[in-house]
mmCIF file of C-alpha atoms and ligand atoms in Angstrom:
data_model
loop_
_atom_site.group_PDB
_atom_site.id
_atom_site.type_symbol
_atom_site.label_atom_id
_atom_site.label_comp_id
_atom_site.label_asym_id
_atom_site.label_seq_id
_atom_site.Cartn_x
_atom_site.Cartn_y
_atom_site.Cartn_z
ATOM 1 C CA UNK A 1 42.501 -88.985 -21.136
ATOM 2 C CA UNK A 2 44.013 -87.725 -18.077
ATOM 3 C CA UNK A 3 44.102 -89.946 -15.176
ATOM 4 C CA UNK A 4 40.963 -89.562 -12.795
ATOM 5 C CA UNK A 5 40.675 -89.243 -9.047
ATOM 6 C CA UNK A 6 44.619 -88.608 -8.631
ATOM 7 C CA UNK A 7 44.043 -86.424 -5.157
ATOM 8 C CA UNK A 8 41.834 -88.590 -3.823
ATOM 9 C CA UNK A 9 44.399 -92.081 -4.499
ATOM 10 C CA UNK A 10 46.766 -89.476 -2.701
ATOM 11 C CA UNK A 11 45.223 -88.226 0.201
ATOM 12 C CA UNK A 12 43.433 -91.942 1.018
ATOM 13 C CA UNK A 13 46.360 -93.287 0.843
ATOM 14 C CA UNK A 14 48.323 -90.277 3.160
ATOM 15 C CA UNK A 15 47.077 -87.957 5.431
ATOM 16 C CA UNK A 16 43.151 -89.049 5.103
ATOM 17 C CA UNK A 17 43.850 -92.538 4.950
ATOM 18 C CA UNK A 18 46.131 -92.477 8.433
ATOM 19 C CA UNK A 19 43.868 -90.031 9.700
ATOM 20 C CA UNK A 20 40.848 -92.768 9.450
ATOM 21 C CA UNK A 21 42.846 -96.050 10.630
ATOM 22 C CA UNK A 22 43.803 -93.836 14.110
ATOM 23 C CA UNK A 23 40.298 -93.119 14.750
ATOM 24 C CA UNK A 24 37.984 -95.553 12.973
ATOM 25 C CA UNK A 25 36.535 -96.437 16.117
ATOM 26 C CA UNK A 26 35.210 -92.918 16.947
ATOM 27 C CA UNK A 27 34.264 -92.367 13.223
ATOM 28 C CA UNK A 28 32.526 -95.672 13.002
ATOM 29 C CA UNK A 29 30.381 -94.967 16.175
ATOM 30 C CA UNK A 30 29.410 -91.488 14.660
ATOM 31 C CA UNK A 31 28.252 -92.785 11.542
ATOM 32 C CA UNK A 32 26.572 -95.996 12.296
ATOM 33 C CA UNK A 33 23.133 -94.895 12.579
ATOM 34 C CA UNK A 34 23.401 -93.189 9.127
ATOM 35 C CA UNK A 35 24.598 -96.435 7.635
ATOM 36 C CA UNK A 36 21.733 -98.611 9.275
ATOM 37 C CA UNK A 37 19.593 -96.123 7.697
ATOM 38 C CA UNK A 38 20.761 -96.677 4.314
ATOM 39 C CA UNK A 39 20.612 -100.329 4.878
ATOM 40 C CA UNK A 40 17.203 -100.292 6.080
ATOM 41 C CA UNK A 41 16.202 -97.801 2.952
ATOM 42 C CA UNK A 42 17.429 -100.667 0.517
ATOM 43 C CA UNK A 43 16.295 -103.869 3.004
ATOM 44 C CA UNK A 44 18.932 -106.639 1.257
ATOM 45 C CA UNK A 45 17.536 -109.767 1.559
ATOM 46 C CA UNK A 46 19.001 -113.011 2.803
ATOM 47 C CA UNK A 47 20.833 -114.518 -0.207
ATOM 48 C CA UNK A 48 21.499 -110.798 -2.314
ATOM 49 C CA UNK A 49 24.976 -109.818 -3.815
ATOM 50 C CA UNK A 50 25.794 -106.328 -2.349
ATOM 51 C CA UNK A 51 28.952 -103.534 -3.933
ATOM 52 C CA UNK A 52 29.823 -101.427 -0.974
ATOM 53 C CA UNK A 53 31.490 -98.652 -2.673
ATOM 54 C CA UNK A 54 33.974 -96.560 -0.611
ATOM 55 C CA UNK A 55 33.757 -99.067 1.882
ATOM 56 C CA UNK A 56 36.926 -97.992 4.095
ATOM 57 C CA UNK A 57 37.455 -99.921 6.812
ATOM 58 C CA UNK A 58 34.434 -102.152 6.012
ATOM 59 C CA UNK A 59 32.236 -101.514 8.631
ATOM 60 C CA UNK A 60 29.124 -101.074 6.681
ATOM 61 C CA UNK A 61 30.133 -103.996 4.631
ATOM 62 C CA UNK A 62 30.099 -106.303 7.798
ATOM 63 C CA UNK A 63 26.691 -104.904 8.730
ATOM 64 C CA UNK A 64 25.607 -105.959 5.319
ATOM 65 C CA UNK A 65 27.100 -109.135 5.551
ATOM 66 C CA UNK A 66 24.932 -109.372 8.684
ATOM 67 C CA UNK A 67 21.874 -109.003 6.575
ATOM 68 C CA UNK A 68 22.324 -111.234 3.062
ATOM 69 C CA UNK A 69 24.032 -114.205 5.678
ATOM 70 C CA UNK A 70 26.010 -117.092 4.370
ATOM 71 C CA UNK A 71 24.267 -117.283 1.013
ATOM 72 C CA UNK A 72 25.009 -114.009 0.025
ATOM 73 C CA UNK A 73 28.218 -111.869 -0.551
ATOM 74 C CA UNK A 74 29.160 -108.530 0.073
ATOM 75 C CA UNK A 75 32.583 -106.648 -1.609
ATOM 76 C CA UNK A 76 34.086 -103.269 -0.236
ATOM 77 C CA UNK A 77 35.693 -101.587 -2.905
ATOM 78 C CA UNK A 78 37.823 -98.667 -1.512
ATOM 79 C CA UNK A 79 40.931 -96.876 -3.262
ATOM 80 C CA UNK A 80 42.569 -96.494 0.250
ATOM 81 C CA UNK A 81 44.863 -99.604 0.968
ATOM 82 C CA UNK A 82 45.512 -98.750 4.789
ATOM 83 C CA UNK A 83 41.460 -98.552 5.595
ATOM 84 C CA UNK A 84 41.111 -101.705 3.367
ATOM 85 C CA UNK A 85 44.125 -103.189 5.170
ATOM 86 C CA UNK A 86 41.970 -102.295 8.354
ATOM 87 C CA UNK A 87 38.551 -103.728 6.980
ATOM 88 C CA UNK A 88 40.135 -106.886 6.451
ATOM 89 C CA UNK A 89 41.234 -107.495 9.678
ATOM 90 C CA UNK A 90 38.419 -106.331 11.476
ATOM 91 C CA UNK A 91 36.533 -109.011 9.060
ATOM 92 C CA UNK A 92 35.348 -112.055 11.423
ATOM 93 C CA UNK A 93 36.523 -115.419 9.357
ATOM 94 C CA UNK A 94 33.935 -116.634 7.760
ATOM 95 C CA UNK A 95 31.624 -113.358 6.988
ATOM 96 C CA UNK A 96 30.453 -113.675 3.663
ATOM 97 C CA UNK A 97 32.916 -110.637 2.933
ATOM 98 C CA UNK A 98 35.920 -109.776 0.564
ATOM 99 C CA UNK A 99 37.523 -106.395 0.355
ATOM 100 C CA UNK A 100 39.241 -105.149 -3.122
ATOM 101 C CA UNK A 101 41.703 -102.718 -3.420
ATOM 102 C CA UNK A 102 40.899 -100.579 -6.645
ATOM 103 C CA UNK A 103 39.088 -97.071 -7.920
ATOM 104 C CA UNK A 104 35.809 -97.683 -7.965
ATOM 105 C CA UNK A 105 35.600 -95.587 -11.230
ATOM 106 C CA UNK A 106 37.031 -97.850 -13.346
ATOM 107 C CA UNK A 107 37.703 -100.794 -11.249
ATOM 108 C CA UNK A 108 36.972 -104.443 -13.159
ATOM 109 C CA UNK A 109 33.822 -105.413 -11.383
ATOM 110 C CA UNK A 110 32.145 -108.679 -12.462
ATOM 111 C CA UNK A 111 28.835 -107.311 -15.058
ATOM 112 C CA UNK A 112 25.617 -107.020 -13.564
ATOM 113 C CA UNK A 113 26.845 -109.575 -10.781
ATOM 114 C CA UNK A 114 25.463 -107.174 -7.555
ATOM 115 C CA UNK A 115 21.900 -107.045 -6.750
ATOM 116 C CA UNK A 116 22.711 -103.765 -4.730
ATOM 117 C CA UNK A 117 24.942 -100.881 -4.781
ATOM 118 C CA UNK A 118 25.354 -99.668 -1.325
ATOM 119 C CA UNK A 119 27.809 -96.898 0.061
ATOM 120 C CA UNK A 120 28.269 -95.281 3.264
ATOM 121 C CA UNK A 121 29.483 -91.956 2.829
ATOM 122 C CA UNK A 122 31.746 -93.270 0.150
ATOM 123 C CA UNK A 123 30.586 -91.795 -3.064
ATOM 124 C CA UNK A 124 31.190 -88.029 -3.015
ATOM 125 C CA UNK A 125 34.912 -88.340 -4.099
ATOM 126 C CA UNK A 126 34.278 -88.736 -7.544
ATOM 127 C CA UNK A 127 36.194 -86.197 -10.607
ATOM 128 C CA UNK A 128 33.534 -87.708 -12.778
ATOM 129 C CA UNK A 129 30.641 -88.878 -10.408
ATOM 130 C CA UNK A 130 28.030 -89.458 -13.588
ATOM 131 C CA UNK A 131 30.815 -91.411 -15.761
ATOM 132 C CA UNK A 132 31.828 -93.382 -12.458
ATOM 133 C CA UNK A 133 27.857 -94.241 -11.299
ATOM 134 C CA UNK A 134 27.682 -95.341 -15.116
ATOM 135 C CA UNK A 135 30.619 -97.876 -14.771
ATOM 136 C CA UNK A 136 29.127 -98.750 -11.090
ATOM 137 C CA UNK A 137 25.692 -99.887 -13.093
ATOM 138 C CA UNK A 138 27.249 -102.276 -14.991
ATOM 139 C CA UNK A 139 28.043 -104.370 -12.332
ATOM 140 C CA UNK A 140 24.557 -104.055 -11.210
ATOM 141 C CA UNK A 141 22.102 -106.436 -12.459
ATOM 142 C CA UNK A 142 18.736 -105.268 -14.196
ATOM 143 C CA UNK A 143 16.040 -104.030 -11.663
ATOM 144 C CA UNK A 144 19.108 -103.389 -8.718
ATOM 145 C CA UNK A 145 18.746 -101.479 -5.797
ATOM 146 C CA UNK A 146 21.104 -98.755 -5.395
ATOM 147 C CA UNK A 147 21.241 -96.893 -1.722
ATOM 148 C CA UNK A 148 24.020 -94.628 -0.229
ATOM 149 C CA UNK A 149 23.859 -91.876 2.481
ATOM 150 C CA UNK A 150 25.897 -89.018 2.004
ATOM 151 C CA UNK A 151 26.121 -85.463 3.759
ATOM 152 C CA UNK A 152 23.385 -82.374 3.215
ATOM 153 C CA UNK A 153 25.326 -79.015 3.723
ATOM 154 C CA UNK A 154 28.075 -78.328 5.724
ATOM 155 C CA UNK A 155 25.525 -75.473 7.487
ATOM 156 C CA UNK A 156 23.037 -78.047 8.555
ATOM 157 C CA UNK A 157 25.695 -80.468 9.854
ATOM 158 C CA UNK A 158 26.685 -79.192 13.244
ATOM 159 C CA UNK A 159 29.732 -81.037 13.932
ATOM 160 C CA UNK A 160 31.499 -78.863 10.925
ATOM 161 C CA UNK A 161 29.265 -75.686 11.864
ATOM 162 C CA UNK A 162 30.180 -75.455 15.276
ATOM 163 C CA UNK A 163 33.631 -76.305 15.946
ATOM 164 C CA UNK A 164 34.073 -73.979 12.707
ATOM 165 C CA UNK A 165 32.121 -71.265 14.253
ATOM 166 C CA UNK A 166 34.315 -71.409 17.682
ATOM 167 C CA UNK A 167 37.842 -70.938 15.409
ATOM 168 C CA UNK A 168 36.703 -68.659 13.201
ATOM 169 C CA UNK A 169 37.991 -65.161 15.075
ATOM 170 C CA UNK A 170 41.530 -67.611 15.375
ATOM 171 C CA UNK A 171 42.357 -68.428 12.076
ATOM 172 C CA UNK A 172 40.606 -67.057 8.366
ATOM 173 C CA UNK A 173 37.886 -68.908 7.334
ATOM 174 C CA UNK A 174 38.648 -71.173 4.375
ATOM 175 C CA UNK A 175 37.893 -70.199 1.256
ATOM 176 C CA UNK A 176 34.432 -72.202 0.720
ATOM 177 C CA UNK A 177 35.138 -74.939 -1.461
ATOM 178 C CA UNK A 178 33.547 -75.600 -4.770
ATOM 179 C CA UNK A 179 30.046 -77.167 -4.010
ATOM 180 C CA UNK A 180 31.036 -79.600 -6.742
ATOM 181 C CA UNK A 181 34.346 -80.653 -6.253
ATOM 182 C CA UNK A 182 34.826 -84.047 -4.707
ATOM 183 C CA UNK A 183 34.879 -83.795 -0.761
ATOM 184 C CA UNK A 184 32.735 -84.805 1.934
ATOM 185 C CA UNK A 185 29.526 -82.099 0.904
ATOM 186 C CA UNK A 186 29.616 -82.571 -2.757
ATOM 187 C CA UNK A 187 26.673 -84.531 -2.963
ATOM 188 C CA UNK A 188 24.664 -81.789 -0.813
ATOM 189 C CA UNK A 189 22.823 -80.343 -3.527
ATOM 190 C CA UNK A 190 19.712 -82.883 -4.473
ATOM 191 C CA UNK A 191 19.076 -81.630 -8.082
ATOM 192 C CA UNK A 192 23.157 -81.985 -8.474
ATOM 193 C CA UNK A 193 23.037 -85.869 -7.142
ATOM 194 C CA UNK A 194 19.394 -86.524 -9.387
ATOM 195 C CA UNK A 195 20.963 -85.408 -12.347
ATOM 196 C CA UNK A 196 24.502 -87.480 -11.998
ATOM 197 C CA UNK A 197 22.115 -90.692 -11.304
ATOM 198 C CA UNK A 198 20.397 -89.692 -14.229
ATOM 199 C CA UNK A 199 23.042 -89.418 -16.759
ATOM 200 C CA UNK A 200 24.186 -92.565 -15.499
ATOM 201 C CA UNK A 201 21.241 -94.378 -16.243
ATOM 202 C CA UNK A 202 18.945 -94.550 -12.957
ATOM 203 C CA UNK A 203 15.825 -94.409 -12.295
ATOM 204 C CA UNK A 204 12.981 -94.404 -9.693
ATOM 205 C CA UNK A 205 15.470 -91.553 -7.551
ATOM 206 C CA UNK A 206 14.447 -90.838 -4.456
ATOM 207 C CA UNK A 207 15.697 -88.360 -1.742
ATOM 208 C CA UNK A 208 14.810 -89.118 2.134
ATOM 209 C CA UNK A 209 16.596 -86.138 4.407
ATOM 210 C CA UNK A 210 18.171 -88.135 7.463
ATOM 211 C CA UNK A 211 19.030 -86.334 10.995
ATOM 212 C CA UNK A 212 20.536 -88.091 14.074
ATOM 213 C CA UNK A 213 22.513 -86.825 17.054
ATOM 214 C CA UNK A 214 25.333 -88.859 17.073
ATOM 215 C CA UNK A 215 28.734 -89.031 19.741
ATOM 216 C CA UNK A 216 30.898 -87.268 18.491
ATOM 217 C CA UNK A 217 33.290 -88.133 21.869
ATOM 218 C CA UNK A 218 33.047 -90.884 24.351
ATOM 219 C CA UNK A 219 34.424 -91.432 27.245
ATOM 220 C CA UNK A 220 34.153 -92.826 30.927
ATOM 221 C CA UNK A 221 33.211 -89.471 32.000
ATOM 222 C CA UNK A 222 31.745 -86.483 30.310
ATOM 223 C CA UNK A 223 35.280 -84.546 30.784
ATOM 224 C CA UNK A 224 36.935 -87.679 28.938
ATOM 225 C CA UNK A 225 34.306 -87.837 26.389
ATOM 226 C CA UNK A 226 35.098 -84.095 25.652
ATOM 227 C CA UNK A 227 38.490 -84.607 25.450
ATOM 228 C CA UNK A 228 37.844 -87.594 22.942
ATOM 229 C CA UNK A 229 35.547 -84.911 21.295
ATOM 230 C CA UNK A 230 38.300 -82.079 21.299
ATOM 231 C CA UNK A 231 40.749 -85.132 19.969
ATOM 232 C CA UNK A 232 38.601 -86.054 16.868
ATOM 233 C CA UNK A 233 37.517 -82.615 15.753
ATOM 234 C CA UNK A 234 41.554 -81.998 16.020
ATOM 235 C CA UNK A 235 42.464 -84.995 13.846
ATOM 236 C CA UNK A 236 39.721 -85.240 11.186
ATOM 237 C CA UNK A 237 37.824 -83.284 9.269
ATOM 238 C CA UNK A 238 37.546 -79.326 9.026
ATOM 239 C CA UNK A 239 39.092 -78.222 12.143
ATOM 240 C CA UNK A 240 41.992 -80.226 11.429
ATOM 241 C CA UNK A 241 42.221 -79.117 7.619
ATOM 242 C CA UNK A 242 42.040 -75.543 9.293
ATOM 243 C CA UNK A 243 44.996 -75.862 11.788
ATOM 244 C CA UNK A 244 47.312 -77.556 9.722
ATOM 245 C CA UNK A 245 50.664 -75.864 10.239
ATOM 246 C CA UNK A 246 49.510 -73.007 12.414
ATOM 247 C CA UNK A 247 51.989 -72.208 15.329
ATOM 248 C CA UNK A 248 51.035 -73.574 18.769
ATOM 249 C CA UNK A 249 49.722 -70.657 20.138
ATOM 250 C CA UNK A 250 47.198 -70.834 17.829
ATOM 251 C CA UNK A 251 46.437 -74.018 18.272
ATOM 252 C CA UNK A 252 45.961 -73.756 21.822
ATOM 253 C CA UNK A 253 43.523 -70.701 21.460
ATOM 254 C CA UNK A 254 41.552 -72.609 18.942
ATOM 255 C CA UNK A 255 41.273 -75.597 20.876
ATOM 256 C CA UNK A 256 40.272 -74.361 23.866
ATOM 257 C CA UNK A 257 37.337 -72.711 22.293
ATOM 258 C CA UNK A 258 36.122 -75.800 20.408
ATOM 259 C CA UNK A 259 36.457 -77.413 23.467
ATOM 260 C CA UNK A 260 34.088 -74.956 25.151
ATOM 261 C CA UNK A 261 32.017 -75.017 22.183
ATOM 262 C CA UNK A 262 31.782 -79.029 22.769
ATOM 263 C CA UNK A 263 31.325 -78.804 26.248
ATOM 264 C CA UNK A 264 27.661 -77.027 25.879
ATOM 265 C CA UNK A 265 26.467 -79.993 24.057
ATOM 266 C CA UNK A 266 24.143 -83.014 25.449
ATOM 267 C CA UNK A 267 26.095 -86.270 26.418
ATOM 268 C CA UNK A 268 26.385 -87.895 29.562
ATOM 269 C CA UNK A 269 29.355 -90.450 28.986
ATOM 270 C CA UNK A 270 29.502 -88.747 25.207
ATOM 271 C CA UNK A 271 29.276 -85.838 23.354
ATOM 272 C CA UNK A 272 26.065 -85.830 21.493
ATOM 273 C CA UNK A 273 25.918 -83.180 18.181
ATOM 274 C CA UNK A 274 23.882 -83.062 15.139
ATOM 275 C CA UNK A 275 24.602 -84.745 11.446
ATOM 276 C CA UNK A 276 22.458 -84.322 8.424
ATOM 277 C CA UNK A 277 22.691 -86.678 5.554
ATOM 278 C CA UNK A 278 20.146 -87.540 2.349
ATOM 279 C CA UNK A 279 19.765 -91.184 1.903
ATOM 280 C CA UNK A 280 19.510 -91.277 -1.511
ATOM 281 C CA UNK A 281 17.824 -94.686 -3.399
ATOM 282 C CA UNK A 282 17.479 -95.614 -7.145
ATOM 283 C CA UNK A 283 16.911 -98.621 -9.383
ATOM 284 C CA UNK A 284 18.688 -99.977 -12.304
HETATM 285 C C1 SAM B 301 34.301 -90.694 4.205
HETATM 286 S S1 SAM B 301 35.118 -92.215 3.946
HETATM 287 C C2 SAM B 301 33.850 -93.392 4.308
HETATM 288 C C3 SAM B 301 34.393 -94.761 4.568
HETATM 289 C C4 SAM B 301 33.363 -95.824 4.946
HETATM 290 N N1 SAM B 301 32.367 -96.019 3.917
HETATM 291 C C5 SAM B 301 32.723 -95.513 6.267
HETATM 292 O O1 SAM B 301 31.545 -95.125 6.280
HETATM 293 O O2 SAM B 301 33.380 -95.636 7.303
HETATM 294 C C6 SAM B 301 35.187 -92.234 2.179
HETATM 295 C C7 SAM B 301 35.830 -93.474 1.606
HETATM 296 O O3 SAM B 301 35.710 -93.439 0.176
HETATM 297 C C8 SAM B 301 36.901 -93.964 -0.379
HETATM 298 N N2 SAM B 301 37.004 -93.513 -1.767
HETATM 299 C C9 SAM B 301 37.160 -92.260 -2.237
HETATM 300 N N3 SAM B 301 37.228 -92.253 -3.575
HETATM 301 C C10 SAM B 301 37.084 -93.547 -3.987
HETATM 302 C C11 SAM B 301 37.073 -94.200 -5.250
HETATM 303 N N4 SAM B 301 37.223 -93.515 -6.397
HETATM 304 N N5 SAM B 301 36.904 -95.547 -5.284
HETATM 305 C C12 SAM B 301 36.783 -96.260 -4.129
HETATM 306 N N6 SAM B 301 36.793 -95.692 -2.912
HETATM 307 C C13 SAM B 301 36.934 -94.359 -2.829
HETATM 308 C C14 SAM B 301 37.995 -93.439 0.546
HETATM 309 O O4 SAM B 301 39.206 -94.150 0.434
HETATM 310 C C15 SAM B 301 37.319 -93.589 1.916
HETATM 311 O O5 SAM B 301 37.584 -94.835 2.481
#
């Protein structure tokens, strides 16, 4: 059988991975609210066993530590080893927390030990998302929650849609990816995500479509917090993928219009722009 998730290993390990450590502070303050809402869809109680799949650099894991306190116990799982390097020294001593280093796929995970499977945005990356959800189960115990938040489509999540908009007279469009290859938007399509849960062995799936305007730049004035803006959109994520390699020129041109593009947006100290995620819960 040939050896799954090989890109992925690869590019959380390279480009991705150091692409995440630089700005995990800016990436954590975008998502937060999308995590909180997961959490708040699955409500762990003190005490519960959480698997935080895709956990990166474990901030989710820490806010879920938060929640099942000293008598419970949260593990990140995450393939990247610089992100989990990250989560675990971000990890106050003590927090009823341990990161592992492993696929998530196929990693050995203790059977039906977890009362919930949780994941922030950490589940789309899958080659085989039904046969890895089915290995995920069986370290869920009978009757466990599962929640996890993941994007809607790349057209209803602004902070791809604009910044993509402002370069597209610069450089070609990219060819638009596979809906079902593993990225970021794989998990858009609801039917696509009900039936992988399925065939895994869920039930009780449920789909609850999550907005929030989020910073997508801060700063100690609305210049800097466009700047930080300009600066993320320029090291992760589409724009980034999009410029790779182009001459400077081009660079320049494109930056200055997704700068522009930023600069019309709400924010005082920030720059506030639109995300659009399902959080998605099930039962074992
Ligand atoms: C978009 S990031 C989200 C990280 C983190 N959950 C957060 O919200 O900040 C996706 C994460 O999934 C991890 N990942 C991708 N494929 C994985 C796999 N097969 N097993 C475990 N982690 C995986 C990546 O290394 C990365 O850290």
């Amino acid at each position: 059988m040939a050896k799954k998730n090989i890109y992925q290993v690869a590019d959380w390990n390279g480009q991705s991975g150091a692409r995440w450590v630089a700005n995990q502070a800016r990436l954590d303050a975008m998502v937060a609210v999308f995590g909180e809402a997961a959490i708040e869809a699955v409500a762990p109680a003190p005490g519960e066993r959480v698997l935080d799949i895709g956990c990166g650099a474990g901030a989710s894991s820490l806010a879920l530590a938060a929640r099942v306190g000293a008598e419970g116990q949260v593990l990140g799982v995450d393939i990247s080893e610089p992100l989990i390097g990250r989560a675990r020294a971000l990890a106050p001593p003590d927090t009823p927390v341990l990161f592992q280093l492993a696929d998530a796929s196929s990693a050995a995970l203790p059977e039906g030990a977890f009362d919930i499977l949780f994941s922030r945005f950490g589940v789309m990356f899958f080659d085989d998302p039904a046969e890895a959800f089915a290995h995920m189960r069986g370290a869920l115990r009978p009757g466990g929650r599962v929640a996890f938040v993941c994007w809607r489509g790349m057209a209803e999540n602004d902070w791809v849609r604009l910044p993509m908009g402002a370069i597209k007279d610069i450089v070609p469009p990219p060819a638009p990816p596979d809906p079902e290859a593993p990225g970021p938007f794989s998990f858009a399509d609801k039917g696509r995500v009900a039936r992988i849960l399925t065939a895994a062995g869920f039930t009780d799936i449920a789909f609850t479509a999550f907005d929030a305007s989020v910073p997508l730049g801060e700063g100690a004035t609305r210049d800097a917090a466009i700047d930080d803006a300009l600066k993320m959109a320029l090291e992760v994520g589409p724009v980034s993928r999009a410029l790779v390699d182009r001459p400077d020129d081009i660079r320049a041109r494109a930056s200055a219009e997704v700068r522009a593009v930023f600069a019309g947006l709400p924010g005082e100290r920030s720059v506030m722009i639109k995300g659009a995620a399902w959080i998605v819960t099930a039962r074992n």
